Every structure is written in C-alpha cells, then in structure tokens.
Amino acid sequence: MNLDSALSPEKRLEEKESLLKELQTRLDELDHPLERSSNDSEPEVRKSRAAVIAPEPLHENLEITQTRVKKTISETSLIVKSIQKNDFLSRLDDEQITMMVELLVSIEKNPGESVIVEGSEGESMYIVAALTKVRLWCIERQTYRTIMTNKSKKKREQMIGFLKTARTLKDLSDVQLSKIIDSMEEVKFQNKEVIVREGTEGNTFYIILKGEVQVTKNVNGNQREIRKMGKGEHFGELALIRSSNVFEDTAVPDKRSQKTSMRLKDLVPVLYQEGRYQGDPVTLGVGGFGRVELVTTLHHGKYYALKRISKTHIVAKRQEAHVKFEKRILMEIQCDFIVRLHAAFKDTRYVYMVMEFCSGGELWTKLKEIGRFDEPIAVFCTACVVDFGFAKELVRGDKTYSFLGTPEYMPPEIIQNQGHDFSADFWSLGILVYELLVGSPPFSSSEPQKIYAKILDGVIKFPPYLGEGAKSLISKLCRWFSSINWHKLRVGQVEAPTVKLIRKGPCYINFDRFPHDKTQAEEEKSGWDDDF
C-alpha cells in the first residue's frame, strides 16, 4: 500500500506546505549566498567576480536646466514616503529630497509595455505612482547625480569661504583649508543645548552652518546674552592655534618611458596546448571593455598581455577621455609594482595596449582557488598593490566627483557623491585586506543598492580567526605592515610568500580559461583616437 495514500488530505497538505517552505528557503539562500545571519561567524567565499562601474563623465558645469514639475500635496507625500522607505535614498538630506521631488516627471505605461528590461543599462530611476495602467515618477541618472554633487561642491566652496574669514586661517591656501574641512564633521545641537561653557578649555573649532548660537556671560550669577551668532560665523579659534597640522604639497617626479620599435603585426597569439580549448588563442581575462590575450613575438622572444578594446563600445560608454588618460599615465609611470605598458596601437575597430605579462596569474583566481589567504601572503600582496583601475590626477586638496569602481569597494563619499580624494584609496585598501583574509568583502549582497546601504551603515563583522592587527588595520588603517621591510620590497629583495601559490606548467597555467571570441567589433571612425 502507498504510504502517501494512507495520509489524510489535511496531513498531505501540511507536508506539502512544509516542503514548499523548505524549498523556498533554499532558493533564497541561492539568490543571496553572501547574506548570512548574525550568528554565522565565517562569511562565505564569493564565487563570481564583482562587476565594475565605469566612471561616467559628469559635466563640470553642474547646472540643472530641467523644468521643475508641480505636484499636489498627495503626490509629494507619496514620493517622499517612497524615498524614506528606500535603504539608500533615505539617507539624503531635506534639500536633496526637495530637489528630487521637484525634478521627477510623470510618465505613463500601458499594460504590456516594458519599463526596464533585464540586462539593459538603466538611465533613470522610477517611483510607482499607480497600479494596472502604470503611472510612474521618473528622474534621469545624470540629473540625480547632479543634485547630489552640486550640494557637496557648493557646501565645500561655502565652507572654504567661511574659513577664510577666521583671523587664524586667513593666510592659508585653499589646499590647506581643504585639509581642515576634511578633518571636520557635521554635528547637530538641539535648542537651548550648551555647546561650550565659559571657563572650560576650548579644544574644538566650530563653524555655524545653520541656525543661531546664543553667546552668554555669567554676570552676578545670571547668564546675560552678549550676542547672537548666525550662519557662517565661527568660534573656538584658539583650539586651532594649540594644535595645527597642515601639510605642504610635495612635488611628484615626472617619469617618461622609452619609445618602443614594436609593431602590432609582429605579435602572434599563443595557443592552448591542451584541454578543451586546445589550438585556440589563450585569453587571460575578459572584462566589460574588452579582452586580454596572450601574445608573443614572431621569434618567440618574449610574452606580452595584449589588451584589446572595442572602439564602438568606448564611444557608446563615453570613455574616450578615460582610455586616452590610462594610456598616457601608464606610459609615464615606471614602477615595479604597476604592470607596464610597452606600446599602444589602433585600427578601425579596436585600440590595443601591449602590457607586461605576469605569469603568476590574477590575484582573484588564486583567492578563489584556496578560499582565503593566510596573513603573511595577505600582508605581502597588500603591500605590493596599487589600485589603478580608474585613476585620476589630483592636486592636493582637490576633490573629484566620479562615480566609479567595484560596488563592494566603494567608500561612503563616492556613494553619496560628496567628492573624494586619495583617502578613498585607503578605504578600498581596507576592503582588499578583509577580502584577502576572509575570502569575501565585508559589505556584500546580490543587489548593489543593498551593498551601498551596508557601506553607509559601516558595520563590519570580523570572523574569529582574524588577528587583532588585521582588524585594527581594516578599521583604522593602522600598523599591520610591521613585518614588511619597505626598502627591501621596493628593490625586489623580499622573498615572495606567494610563490607557493604558483602552479607549474604552460605559461598560462595560472589563469582561468576562456573560450575564443571570433566575433569582430564594428568599425568606428569618429577620430577620437587620432593621437592614440
């Protein structure tokens, strides 16, 4: 007799519901493999590489020319509530939310029409205003970024103006004032709250950004008002005199690389010697902008990594200036810790960069193979790393507002379009240290928006096996590198602990394998690469 047929219909239904719940739980775990409960001590090693966000150009003249759209009280309320319920947008300030509300435009979609197609590059953000025949509030990405960036740039310029009115600071340069601003934080005080009491030693400098400060003096036991201070005024200058640390600019030496006689036609592809891709050209890596292939000279004298990028893709993504800048700066830099650019070429379909071939393979591949690195290897790799994916030349004190990078590695100031500088690299370095030691970055999710919300929350959970030095470095970028002799590292006299990760075999053995791509990019003849 079938056991299932002997059960009552109610019992069978309960068992099926229980099975469905279990399957749903497993499905959720597959969809969000990196989101673990707070009781789990070890984060899961991620199995796929994170996508990189390219630095989309933002016009220097950040003017919003879009017409403001009038909205009813109920429409405004709906939009504000939607923003406040969003993990990421809820962190905007009142001024930014007001700008967004004013600039959202209403669009309508009929049943069956697509709003966003999966896999397409989104240009706008939508808030659903109705169901069935859909009405949505829409704002373009560039408009949103301009709102965020404008606020930060204007606030910074305003702060520099305020600082210049302080007697103690009036002779400092904009670069030095900018460093002071970077050291300041915004603090809110409630009405009637005491900021500084008369007679106490002042150790803080204040600038009033909003509201009024009442200054009182004790006269015969009573607090008598002396004056009121408002926006832009400041107090506590003596604190700056007691402790001042403004660094001077340092000159960066200009290095030029030697010209090469290499020709593109002299380079031939290296072929896989075995495996399922035997006889096909070796592909070292595949990215959003092209492929990197292993090539050698006609006489097999030396191996090179040939980076090939589609020109039509560059133009479509508005990356012409970025690609030209990458080529120029790589040609100028001569550093043993940065992969070298030997030559650059172009044709009607592609631009090519002939790079130094590093036979040890990609750091990511080795991390994926063994799960996580022990501390000596992580220390060595981090000490050698230079983060050069999307570089930008900055004068000390300047800020850039490019939105770029790998979501898991982005610092809060990039996410919030506040403007960033060299300190963004320190944040990313801390994330790298964590991922090398743990196998997964500290802020992870299958959805970028959730990653950004976690980064802004800033809560890092450390597995129990991490050493105190590593925890301290990741949290504060402290003295984790005490075991590194920087001079020996610089001149190549350190025995690399990574040698034990390297497998022996063909020159491509340490790289992932990729199928050969026989398709050709379309021709692109706009002329942006005339001087490439």
Short mmCIF file of C-alpha atoms in Angstrom, two decimals:
data_model
loop_
_atom_site.label_atom_id
_atom_site.label_comp_id
_atom_site.label_asym_id
_atom_site.label_seq_id
_atom_site.Cartn_x
_atom_site.Cartn_y
_atom_site.Cartn_z
CA MET A 1 0.00 0.00 0.00
CA ASN A 2 1.31 3.51 -0.88
CA LEU A 3 2.08 5.30 2.42
CA ASP A 4 1.09 8.69 0.97
CA SER A 5 -2.41 7.46 0.11
CA ALA A 6 -2.96 6.44 3.75
CA LEU A 7 -2.46 10.03 4.99
CA SER A 8 -5.41 12.36 5.38
CA PRO A 9 -5.80 15.20 2.81
CA GLU A 10 -5.09 17.74 5.58
CA LYS A 11 -1.86 15.95 6.59
CA ARG A 12 -0.68 15.73 2.98
CA LEU A 13 -1.38 19.45 2.52
CA GLU A 14 0.61 20.30 5.66
CA GLU A 15 3.58 18.22 4.45
CA LYS A 16 3.47 19.84 1.01
CA GLU A 17 3.37 23.32 2.56
CA SER A 18 6.33 22.40 4.77
CA LEU A 19 8.26 21.13 1.74
CA LEU A 20 7.46 24.31 -0.21
CA LYS A 21 8.76 26.47 2.67
CA GLU A 22 11.98 24.44 2.79
CA LEU A 23 12.47 24.75 -0.98
CA GLN A 24 11.76 28.50 -0.83
CA THR A 25 14.37 28.89 1.94
CA ARG A 26 16.94 27.05 -0.18
CA LEU A 27 16.07 29.20 -3.17
CA ASP A 28 16.53 32.38 -1.10
CA GLU A 29 19.94 31.15 0.02
CA LEU A 30 20.91 30.59 -3.62
CA ASP A 31 19.69 34.08 -4.58
CA HIS A 32 21.56 35.74 -1.69
CA PRO A 33 24.55 33.47 -0.91
CA LEU A 34 26.54 36.25 0.75
CA GLU A 35 23.89 37.47 3.18
CA ARG A 36 24.39 35.41 6.33
CA SER A 37 22.72 35.57 9.70
CA SER A 38 24.37 37.49 12.51
CA ASN A 39 25.10 34.16 14.26
CA ASP A 40 27.34 32.94 11.42
CA SER A 41 30.97 33.62 12.26
CA GLU A 42 32.56 32.92 8.86
CA PRO A 43 31.47 34.82 5.74
CA GLU A 44 31.03 32.70 2.62
CA VAL A 45 33.69 32.92 -0.10
CA ARG A 46 32.20 34.52 -3.19
CA LYS A 47 32.37 32.51 -6.40
CA SER A 48 31.94 35.23 -9.02
CA ARG A 49 33.79 38.43 -9.75
CA ALA A 50 32.13 41.74 -8.97
CA ALA A 51 31.14 43.98 -11.87
CA VAL A 52 32.98 47.27 -12.22
CA ILE A 53 31.14 50.58 -12.59
CA ALA A 54 32.82 52.79 -15.20
CA PRO A 55 33.44 56.47 -14.40
CA GLU A 56 30.62 58.08 -16.36
CA PRO A 57 31.56 61.67 -17.26
CA LEU A 58 29.72 64.41 -15.39
CA HIS A 59 29.85 67.90 -16.87
CA GLU A 60 31.96 70.43 -14.99
CA ASN A 61 29.12 72.94 -15.28
CA LEU A 62 26.66 71.24 -12.95
CA GLU A 63 23.61 73.27 -13.92
CA ILE A 64 20.16 71.69 -13.80
CA THR A 65 18.22 73.01 -16.78
CA GLN A 66 15.31 70.61 -16.41
CA THR A 67 11.96 72.25 -15.68
CA ARG A 68 10.52 71.73 -12.19
CA VAL A 69 7.24 69.78 -12.22
CA LYS A 70 4.46 70.98 -9.92
CA LYS A 71 2.89 68.28 -7.78
CA THR A 72 -0.11 68.04 -5.49
CA ILE A 73 0.30 67.57 -1.75
CA SER A 74 -0.70 63.89 -2.03
CA GLU A 75 1.76 63.29 -4.90
CA THR A 76 4.58 64.93 -2.94
CA SER A 77 3.69 62.85 0.12
CA LEU A 78 3.74 59.60 -1.91
CA ILE A 79 7.17 60.41 -3.39
CA VAL A 80 8.70 61.42 -0.04
CA LYS A 81 7.39 58.25 1.63
CA SER A 82 8.84 56.13 -1.20
CA ILE A 83 12.25 57.80 -0.78
CA GLN A 84 12.18 57.35 3.01
CA LYS A 85 11.40 53.63 2.64
CA ASN A 86 14.41 53.07 0.37
CA ASP A 87 17.59 51.89 2.18
CA PHE A 88 19.82 54.08 0.03
CA LEU A 89 17.71 57.19 -0.71
CA SER A 90 16.51 57.56 2.87
CA ARG A 91 19.97 58.97 3.73
CA LEU A 92 19.53 62.08 1.55
CA ASP A 93 19.12 65.39 3.35
CA ASP A 94 16.00 67.59 3.12
CA GLU A 95 17.45 69.83 0.40
CA GLN A 96 18.37 66.88 -1.84
CA ILE A 97 14.97 65.23 -1.35
CA THR A 98 13.21 68.51 -2.20
CA MET A 99 15.24 68.81 -5.43
CA MET A 100 14.41 65.23 -6.38
CA VAL A 101 10.70 65.76 -5.74
CA GLU A 102 10.68 68.90 -7.91
CA LEU A 103 12.54 67.26 -10.81
CA LEU A 104 10.66 63.95 -11.01
CA VAL A 105 8.48 63.83 -14.12
CA SER A 106 5.33 61.77 -14.59
CA ILE A 107 5.25 59.08 -17.29
CA GLU A 108 2.56 56.53 -18.17
CA LYS A 109 2.90 52.93 -19.36
CA ASN A 110 0.11 50.77 -20.78
CA PRO A 111 -0.39 47.07 -19.89
CA GLY A 112 2.30 45.00 -21.63
CA GLU A 113 4.77 47.87 -22.04
CA SER A 114 8.24 47.46 -20.53
CA VAL A 115 9.58 49.98 -18.02
CA ILE A 116 13.05 48.44 -17.56
CA VAL A 117 14.30 45.40 -19.48
CA GLU A 118 16.57 42.99 -17.60
CA GLY A 119 20.18 43.33 -18.74
CA SER A 120 19.79 46.80 -20.22
CA GLU A 121 21.74 49.75 -18.82
CA GLY A 122 19.34 51.86 -16.80
CA GLU A 123 19.30 55.61 -17.39
CA SER A 124 16.55 56.56 -14.94
CA MET A 125 15.03 55.77 -11.56
CA TYR A 126 11.29 55.22 -11.16
CA ILE A 127 8.75 55.53 -8.33
CA VAL A 128 5.45 53.72 -8.94
CA ALA A 129 2.54 56.11 -8.61
CA ALA A 130 -0.33 53.76 -9.62
CA LEU A 131 -1.05 50.12 -10.48
CA THR A 132 -2.51 48.40 -13.62
CA LYS A 133 -2.18 51.14 -16.27
CA VAL A 134 1.00 52.34 -14.67
CA ARG A 135 1.91 55.92 -13.80
CA LEU A 136 5.47 56.47 -12.62
CA TRP A 137 7.59 59.34 -11.41
CA CYS A 138 10.88 59.34 -13.30
CA ILE A 139 14.28 61.04 -12.80
CA GLU A 140 17.31 60.58 -15.07
CA ARG A 141 20.55 59.28 -13.60
CA GLN A 142 22.61 62.34 -14.60
CA THR A 143 20.01 64.67 -13.06
CA TYR A 144 20.13 62.68 -9.80
CA ARG A 145 23.96 62.74 -9.75
CA THR A 146 23.97 66.48 -10.43
CA ILE A 147 21.64 67.07 -7.43
CA MET A 148 23.96 65.06 -5.17
CA THR A 149 27.21 66.54 -6.50
CA ASN A 150 26.01 70.16 -6.65
CA LYS A 151 25.13 70.12 -2.96
CA SER A 152 28.54 68.76 -1.97
CA LYS A 153 30.54 71.13 -4.19
CA LYS A 154 28.62 74.22 -3.12
CA LYS A 155 28.88 73.25 0.55
CA ARG A 156 32.65 72.79 0.23
CA GLU A 157 33.10 76.14 -1.51
CA GLN A 158 30.92 77.77 1.16
CA MET A 159 32.99 76.19 3.96
CA ILE A 160 36.25 77.46 2.43
CA GLY A 161 34.69 80.94 2.29
CA PHE A 162 33.72 80.69 5.97
CA LEU A 163 37.24 79.56 6.98
CA LYS A 164 38.85 82.47 5.14
CA THR A 165 37.05 84.90 7.45
CA ALA A 166 38.78 83.41 10.52
CA ARG A 167 41.77 85.51 11.63
CA THR A 168 43.82 82.41 12.38
CA LEU A 169 43.19 80.90 8.95
CA LYS A 170 43.09 83.89 6.59
CA ASP A 171 46.67 83.37 5.31
CA LEU A 172 46.25 79.67 4.50
CA SER A 173 45.92 78.41 0.92
CA ASP A 174 42.80 76.70 -0.45
CA VAL A 175 44.69 73.39 -0.33
CA GLN A 176 45.39 73.80 3.39
CA LEU A 177 41.84 74.95 4.09
CA SER A 178 40.57 71.92 2.22
CA LYS A 179 42.56 69.65 4.54
CA ILE A 180 40.97 71.36 7.55
CA ILE A 181 37.50 70.76 6.08
CA ASP A 182 38.36 67.07 5.64
CA SER A 183 39.13 66.92 9.37
CA MET A 184 35.77 68.44 10.37
CA GLU A 185 32.48 66.66 10.97
CA GLU A 186 28.91 67.92 10.99
CA VAL A 187 27.24 67.95 14.43
CA LYS A 188 23.66 68.96 15.29
CA PHE A 189 22.71 70.67 18.58
CA GLN A 190 19.19 70.94 19.99
CA ASN A 191 17.59 74.24 21.00
CA LYS A 192 18.98 75.52 24.37
CA GLU A 193 21.74 72.85 24.34
CA VAL A 194 25.09 74.09 25.66
CA ILE A 195 27.94 73.83 23.13
CA VAL A 196 30.83 75.31 25.15
CA ARG A 197 30.73 76.52 28.77
CA GLU A 198 32.51 79.67 29.87
CA GLY A 199 35.87 78.92 31.52
CA THR A 200 36.43 75.45 30.04
CA GLU A 201 39.49 74.86 27.85
CA GLY A 202 38.39 75.01 24.25
CA ASN A 203 39.65 72.14 22.10
CA THR A 204 37.22 72.39 19.20
CA PHE A 205 36.72 74.89 16.37
CA TYR A 206 33.11 75.45 15.23
CA ILE A 207 31.51 76.95 12.11
CA ILE A 208 27.76 77.59 12.18
CA LEU A 209 26.14 76.04 9.08
CA LYS A 210 22.51 76.58 10.05
CA GLY A 211 20.57 78.22 12.88
CA GLU A 212 21.74 80.60 15.62
CA VAL A 213 24.10 80.33 18.59
CA GLN A 214 23.47 82.45 21.66
CA VAL A 215 26.60 83.73 23.46
CA THR A 216 26.08 84.45 27.18
CA LYS A 217 28.26 85.62 30.06
CA ASN A 218 27.84 84.99 33.78
CA VAL A 219 27.09 88.32 35.45
CA ASN A 220 26.36 88.18 39.20
CA GLY A 221 25.15 84.59 38.94
CA ASN A 222 22.91 85.21 35.92
CA GLN A 223 23.56 84.34 32.26
CA ARG A 224 23.36 87.56 30.25
CA GLU A 225 23.23 87.44 26.44
CA ILE A 226 26.21 89.18 24.80
CA ARG A 227 25.42 88.49 21.15
CA LYS A 228 23.91 86.06 18.71
CA MET A 229 25.93 84.30 16.02
CA GLY A 230 24.48 83.00 12.75
CA LYS A 231 25.31 81.10 9.58
CA GLY A 232 28.96 81.40 8.51
CA GLU A 233 30.22 82.71 11.84
CA HIS A 234 32.72 80.69 13.87
CA PHE A 235 34.19 80.34 17.34
CA GLY A 236 36.91 78.34 19.10
CA GLU A 237 39.86 79.59 17.03
CA LEU A 238 42.29 79.10 19.94
CA ALA A 239 41.90 75.33 19.51
CA LEU A 240 43.48 75.67 16.05
CA ILE A 241 46.44 77.64 17.42
CA ARG A 242 47.13 74.98 20.06
CA SER A 243 47.07 72.10 17.58
CA SER A 244 47.73 72.66 13.88
CA ASN A 245 48.92 70.11 11.33
CA VAL A 246 48.60 71.33 7.75
CA PHE A 247 50.91 69.55 5.34
CA GLU A 248 52.69 71.23 2.46
CA ASP A 249 52.41 69.97 -1.09
CA THR A 250 55.10 67.61 -2.31
CA ALA A 251 56.32 67.54 -5.87
CA VAL A 252 55.83 64.34 -7.88
CA PRO A 253 58.75 63.45 -10.16
CA ASP A 254 57.96 63.21 -13.86
CA LYS A 255 58.99 59.89 -15.38
CA ARG A 256 58.91 59.18 -19.10
CA SER A 257 59.13 55.76 -20.68
CA GLN A 258 61.36 54.98 -23.61
CA LYS A 259 59.84 54.66 -27.06
CA THR A 260 59.49 51.16 -28.50
CA SER A 261 60.03 49.86 -32.03
CA MET A 262 57.38 47.17 -31.53
CA ARG A 263 54.76 46.70 -34.28
CA LEU A 264 51.29 45.19 -33.89
CA LYS A 265 51.79 42.85 -36.86
CA ASP A 266 54.89 41.37 -35.17
CA LEU A 267 52.76 39.97 -32.32
CA VAL A 268 51.23 36.49 -32.71
CA PRO A 269 48.74 34.75 -30.40
CA VAL A 270 49.87 31.96 -28.07
CA LEU A 271 47.64 28.87 -28.40
CA TYR A 272 46.37 26.50 -25.71
CA GLN A 273 48.47 23.31 -25.82
CA GLU A 274 45.89 21.02 -24.20
CA GLY A 275 42.35 20.86 -22.80
CA ARG A 276 39.02 21.65 -24.42
CA TYR A 277 40.31 24.90 -25.94
CA GLN A 278 43.40 23.24 -27.46
CA GLY A 279 44.54 25.14 -30.56
CA ASP A 280 42.58 28.30 -29.67
CA PRO A 281 44.30 31.60 -28.71
CA VAL A 282 44.92 31.98 -24.97
CA THR A 283 42.63 34.55 -23.31
CA LEU A 284 43.99 35.80 -19.99
CA GLY A 285 40.94 37.81 -18.98
CA VAL A 286 37.59 39.18 -20.09
CA GLY A 287 36.17 42.48 -18.85
CA GLY A 288 33.39 44.93 -19.56
CA PHE A 289 35.53 46.81 -22.10
CA GLY A 290 37.37 44.03 -23.92
CA ARG A 291 39.64 41.02 -23.70
CA VAL A 292 43.26 40.44 -22.72
CA GLU A 293 45.07 37.86 -24.85
CA LEU A 294 48.49 36.22 -24.51
CA VAL A 295 50.80 37.04 -27.42
CA THR A 296 54.46 36.61 -28.28
CA THR A 297 56.89 37.99 -30.85
CA LEU A 298 57.44 36.24 -34.18
CA HIS A 299 60.70 34.78 -32.87
CA HIS A 300 59.11 33.76 -29.53
CA GLY A 301 61.47 36.01 -27.64
CA LYS A 302 59.04 37.32 -25.02
CA TYR A 303 55.42 37.06 -23.87
CA TYR A 304 53.03 40.02 -23.61
CA ALA A 305 49.43 40.59 -22.49
CA LEU A 306 47.54 42.30 -25.34
CA LYS A 307 44.54 44.31 -24.15
CA ARG A 308 42.02 44.78 -26.97
CA ILE A 309 39.13 47.23 -26.52
CA SER A 310 36.24 47.84 -28.93
CA LYS A 311 36.18 51.47 -30.10
CA THR A 312 32.41 51.45 -30.64
CA HIS A 313 32.00 50.28 -27.03
CA ILE A 314 34.31 53.04 -25.78
CA VAL A 315 32.28 55.69 -27.64
CA ALA A 316 28.94 54.19 -26.50
CA LYS A 317 30.07 54.36 -22.86
CA ARG A 318 31.66 57.84 -23.30
CA GLN A 319 35.05 56.54 -22.15
CA GLU A 320 37.26 58.17 -24.83
CA ALA A 321 39.00 60.52 -22.39
CA HIS A 322 39.44 57.77 -19.79
CA VAL A 323 41.10 55.34 -22.24
CA LYS A 324 43.47 58.04 -23.55
CA PHE A 325 44.35 59.04 -19.99
CA GLU A 326 45.01 55.42 -18.96
CA LYS A 327 47.39 55.02 -21.90
CA ARG A 328 49.21 58.29 -21.16
CA ILE A 329 49.73 57.72 -17.46
CA LEU A 330 50.80 54.08 -17.90
CA MET A 331 53.38 55.21 -20.45
CA GLU A 332 54.74 57.79 -17.99
CA ILE A 333 54.93 55.52 -14.92
CA GLN A 334 57.91 53.25 -14.39
CA CYS A 335 57.21 51.25 -11.24
CA ASP A 336 57.92 47.61 -10.42
CA PHE A 337 54.53 47.33 -8.71
CA ILE A 338 52.46 48.59 -11.65
CA VAL A 339 52.08 46.49 -14.78
CA ARG A 340 54.00 48.16 -17.63
CA LEU A 341 52.60 49.39 -20.93
CA HIS A 342 55.11 48.66 -23.69
CA ALA A 343 53.19 50.01 -26.69
CA ALA A 344 49.75 51.13 -27.90
CA PHE A 345 48.12 50.66 -31.31
CA LYS A 346 44.77 51.21 -33.05
CA ASP A 347 42.83 50.21 -36.14
CA THR A 348 39.30 50.93 -37.32
CA ARG A 349 37.76 48.51 -34.78
CA TYR A 350 39.97 48.40 -31.69
CA VAL A 351 42.58 50.16 -29.60
CA TYR A 352 45.33 47.87 -28.31
CA MET A 353 47.63 48.08 -25.30
CA VAL A 354 50.66 45.78 -25.16
CA MET A 355 51.13 45.13 -21.44
CA GLU A 356 53.72 43.32 -19.35
CA PHE A 357 52.76 39.63 -18.94
CA CYS A 358 52.69 38.49 -15.29
CA SER A 359 52.76 34.70 -15.44
CA GLY A 360 51.61 34.13 -11.86
CA GLY A 361 48.01 34.77 -12.82
CA GLU A 362 45.38 37.01 -11.25
CA LEU A 363 45.15 37.52 -7.51
CA TRP A 364 41.40 36.86 -7.72
CA THR A 365 41.98 33.44 -9.34
CA LYS A 366 44.35 32.35 -6.54
CA LEU A 367 41.95 33.60 -3.86
CA LYS A 368 39.10 31.66 -5.47
CA GLU A 369 41.23 28.52 -5.65
CA ILE A 370 42.19 28.38 -1.95
CA GLY A 371 39.32 30.30 -0.32
CA ARG A 372 41.32 32.77 1.78
CA PHE A 373 44.97 33.73 2.29
CA ASP A 374 46.96 33.29 5.46
CA GLU A 375 48.24 36.53 6.96
CA PRO A 376 51.84 36.56 5.56
CA ILE A 377 50.52 36.23 1.99
CA ALA A 378 47.83 38.88 2.58
CA VAL A 379 50.40 41.28 4.05
CA PHE A 380 52.74 40.80 1.10
CA CYS A 381 50.02 41.14 -1.58
CA THR A 382 48.52 44.24 0.02
CA ALA A 383 51.94 45.87 0.33
CA CYS A 384 52.51 45.35 -3.40
CA VAL A 385 49.08 46.51 -4.57
CA VAL A 386 48.49 49.76 -6.42
CA ASP A 387 44.80 50.35 -7.18
CA PHE A 388 44.95 51.66 -10.72
CA GLY A 389 41.72 50.54 -12.43
CA PHE A 390 40.23 54.05 -12.67
CA ALA A 391 42.91 56.60 -11.82
CA LYS A 392 42.70 60.37 -11.81
CA GLU A 393 45.34 63.07 -11.35
CA LEU A 394 44.56 65.27 -8.36
CA VAL A 395 46.22 68.33 -6.91
CA ARG A 396 46.42 68.02 -3.12
CA GLY A 397 43.24 69.47 -1.62
CA ASP A 398 41.18 68.88 -4.78
CA LYS A 399 38.16 66.60 -4.89
CA THR A 400 36.81 64.52 -7.77
CA TYR A 401 33.15 63.51 -8.16
CA SER A 402 33.45 60.49 -10.49
CA PHE A 403 31.11 57.60 -9.66
CA LEU A 404 33.23 54.57 -10.39
CA GLY A 405 34.73 51.33 -9.15
CA THR A 406 33.57 47.98 -7.81
CA PRO A 407 30.45 48.40 -5.61
CA GLU A 408 31.86 46.37 -2.70
CA TYR A 409 35.00 48.56 -2.63
CA MET A 410 33.34 51.99 -2.83
CA PRO A 411 33.74 54.32 0.17
CA PRO A 412 30.74 56.28 1.51
CA GLU A 413 31.87 59.60 -0.03
CA ILE A 414 31.72 58.13 -3.57
CA ILE A 415 28.30 56.57 -2.98
CA GLN A 416 26.93 59.87 -1.67
CA ASN A 417 28.60 61.95 -4.42
CA GLN A 418 30.28 64.10 -1.74
CA GLY A 419 33.58 64.36 -3.62
CA HIS A 420 36.60 62.20 -2.82
CA ASP A 421 40.39 62.22 -2.94
CA PHE A 422 43.31 59.96 -2.01
CA SER A 423 41.55 58.81 1.16
CA ALA A 424 39.12 56.79 -1.00
CA ASP A 425 42.07 54.52 -1.83
CA PHE A 426 42.71 53.92 1.89
CA TRP A 427 39.12 52.73 2.34
CA SER A 428 39.42 50.40 -0.67
CA LEU A 429 42.72 49.08 0.68
CA GLY A 430 40.99 48.12 3.93
CA ILE A 431 38.28 46.28 1.95
CA LEU A 432 41.01 44.46 -0.02
CA VAL A 433 42.77 43.35 3.18
CA TYR A 434 39.47 41.99 4.51
CA GLU A 435 38.67 40.08 1.29
CA LEU A 436 42.16 38.54 1.07
CA LEU A 437 41.96 37.29 4.67
CA VAL A 438 38.30 36.24 4.64
CA GLY A 439 37.58 35.37 1.00
CA SER A 440 34.65 37.77 0.70
CA PRO A 441 34.35 41.57 1.10
CA PRO A 442 32.75 42.88 4.32
CA PHE A 443 29.80 44.56 2.56
CA SER A 444 28.13 42.10 0.17
CA SER A 445 24.77 41.48 -1.44
CA SER A 446 23.38 40.34 -4.78
CA GLU A 447 21.87 43.85 -5.13
CA PRO A 448 24.20 46.90 -5.41
CA GLN A 449 21.70 49.12 -3.56
CA LYS A 450 21.90 46.85 -0.52
CA ILE A 451 25.71 46.91 -0.72
CA TYR A 452 25.63 50.73 -0.66
CA ALA A 453 23.27 50.77 2.34
CA LYS A 454 25.59 48.40 4.26
CA ILE A 455 28.63 50.55 3.41
CA LEU A 456 26.85 53.66 4.69
CA ASP A 457 25.92 51.80 7.89
CA GLY A 458 29.61 50.90 8.25
CA VAL A 459 29.18 47.80 10.42
CA ILE A 460 31.95 45.24 9.82
CA LYS A 461 31.71 41.72 11.27
CA PHE A 462 35.08 40.08 11.80
CA PRO A 463 35.48 36.28 11.75
CA PRO A 464 37.13 34.93 14.92
CA TYR A 465 40.29 33.79 13.11
CA LEU A 466 41.33 37.34 12.12
CA GLY A 467 44.29 38.70 14.08
CA GLU A 468 43.97 41.88 16.12
CA GLY A 469 46.46 43.69 13.87
CA ALA A 470 44.40 42.95 10.76
CA LYS A 471 41.18 44.04 12.50
CA SER A 472 42.85 47.26 13.58
CA LEU A 473 44.17 47.96 10.08
CA ILE A 474 40.83 47.30 8.43
CA SER A 475 39.04 49.51 10.95
CA LYS A 476 41.65 52.29 11.24
CA LEU A 477 44.41 51.51 8.68
CA CYS A 478 46.95 51.15 11.48
CA ARG A 479 50.35 49.36 11.67
CA TRP A 480 49.52 45.96 10.09
CA PHE A 481 52.60 46.15 7.85
CA SER A 482 55.14 45.95 10.71
CA SER A 483 56.64 42.77 9.21
CA ILE A 484 57.36 44.45 5.85
CA ASN A 485 60.79 45.89 5.10
CA TRP A 486 59.67 48.59 2.66
CA HIS A 487 63.15 49.28 1.25
CA LYS A 488 63.78 45.59 0.50
CA LEU A 489 60.31 45.25 -1.00
CA ARG A 490 60.91 48.26 -3.26
CA VAL A 491 64.23 46.92 -4.61
CA GLY A 492 62.93 43.36 -5.03
CA GLN A 493 64.85 41.68 -2.18
CA VAL A 494 61.83 40.22 -0.32
CA GLU A 495 61.19 36.50 -0.74
CA ALA A 496 57.60 36.40 -2.00
CA PRO A 497 55.36 34.04 0.03
CA THR A 498 53.03 33.92 -2.99
CA VAL A 499 55.47 31.60 -4.81
CA LYS A 500 53.80 28.61 -3.18
CA LEU A 501 50.51 29.55 -4.91
CA ILE A 502 52.01 29.32 -8.39
CA ARG A 503 51.41 26.13 -10.39
CA LYS A 504 53.98 24.78 -12.86
CA GLY A 505 53.16 24.14 -16.50
CA PRO A 506 52.48 26.20 -19.64
CA CYS A 507 52.95 29.96 -19.24
CA TYR A 508 49.14 30.41 -18.98
CA ILE A 509 48.59 27.66 -16.38
CA ASN A 510 47.81 30.11 -13.55
CA PHE A 511 44.99 31.89 -15.39
CA ASP A 512 41.32 30.97 -15.78
CA ARG A 513 40.47 29.64 -19.23
CA PHE A 514 38.11 31.43 -21.60
CA PRO A 515 36.64 30.37 -24.98
CA HIS A 516 37.99 32.15 -28.04
CA ASP A 517 35.79 35.04 -29.25
CA LYS A 518 35.71 35.02 -33.06
CA THR A 519 33.32 37.97 -33.40
CA GLN A 520 34.66 41.34 -34.54
CA ALA A 521 33.64 44.74 -33.25
CA GLU A 522 32.05 47.22 -35.65
CA GLU A 523 34.26 49.84 -37.27
CA GLU A 524 34.44 53.22 -35.53
CA LYS A 525 35.96 56.19 -37.36
CA SER A 526 34.98 59.28 -35.36
CA GLY A 527 38.66 60.17 -34.88
CA TRP A 528 38.74 60.42 -31.05
CA ASP A 529 41.85 58.20 -31.07
CA ASP A 530 43.87 60.14 -33.68
CA ASP A 531 46.74 60.66 -31.21
CA PHE A 532 46.48 57.24 -29.52
#
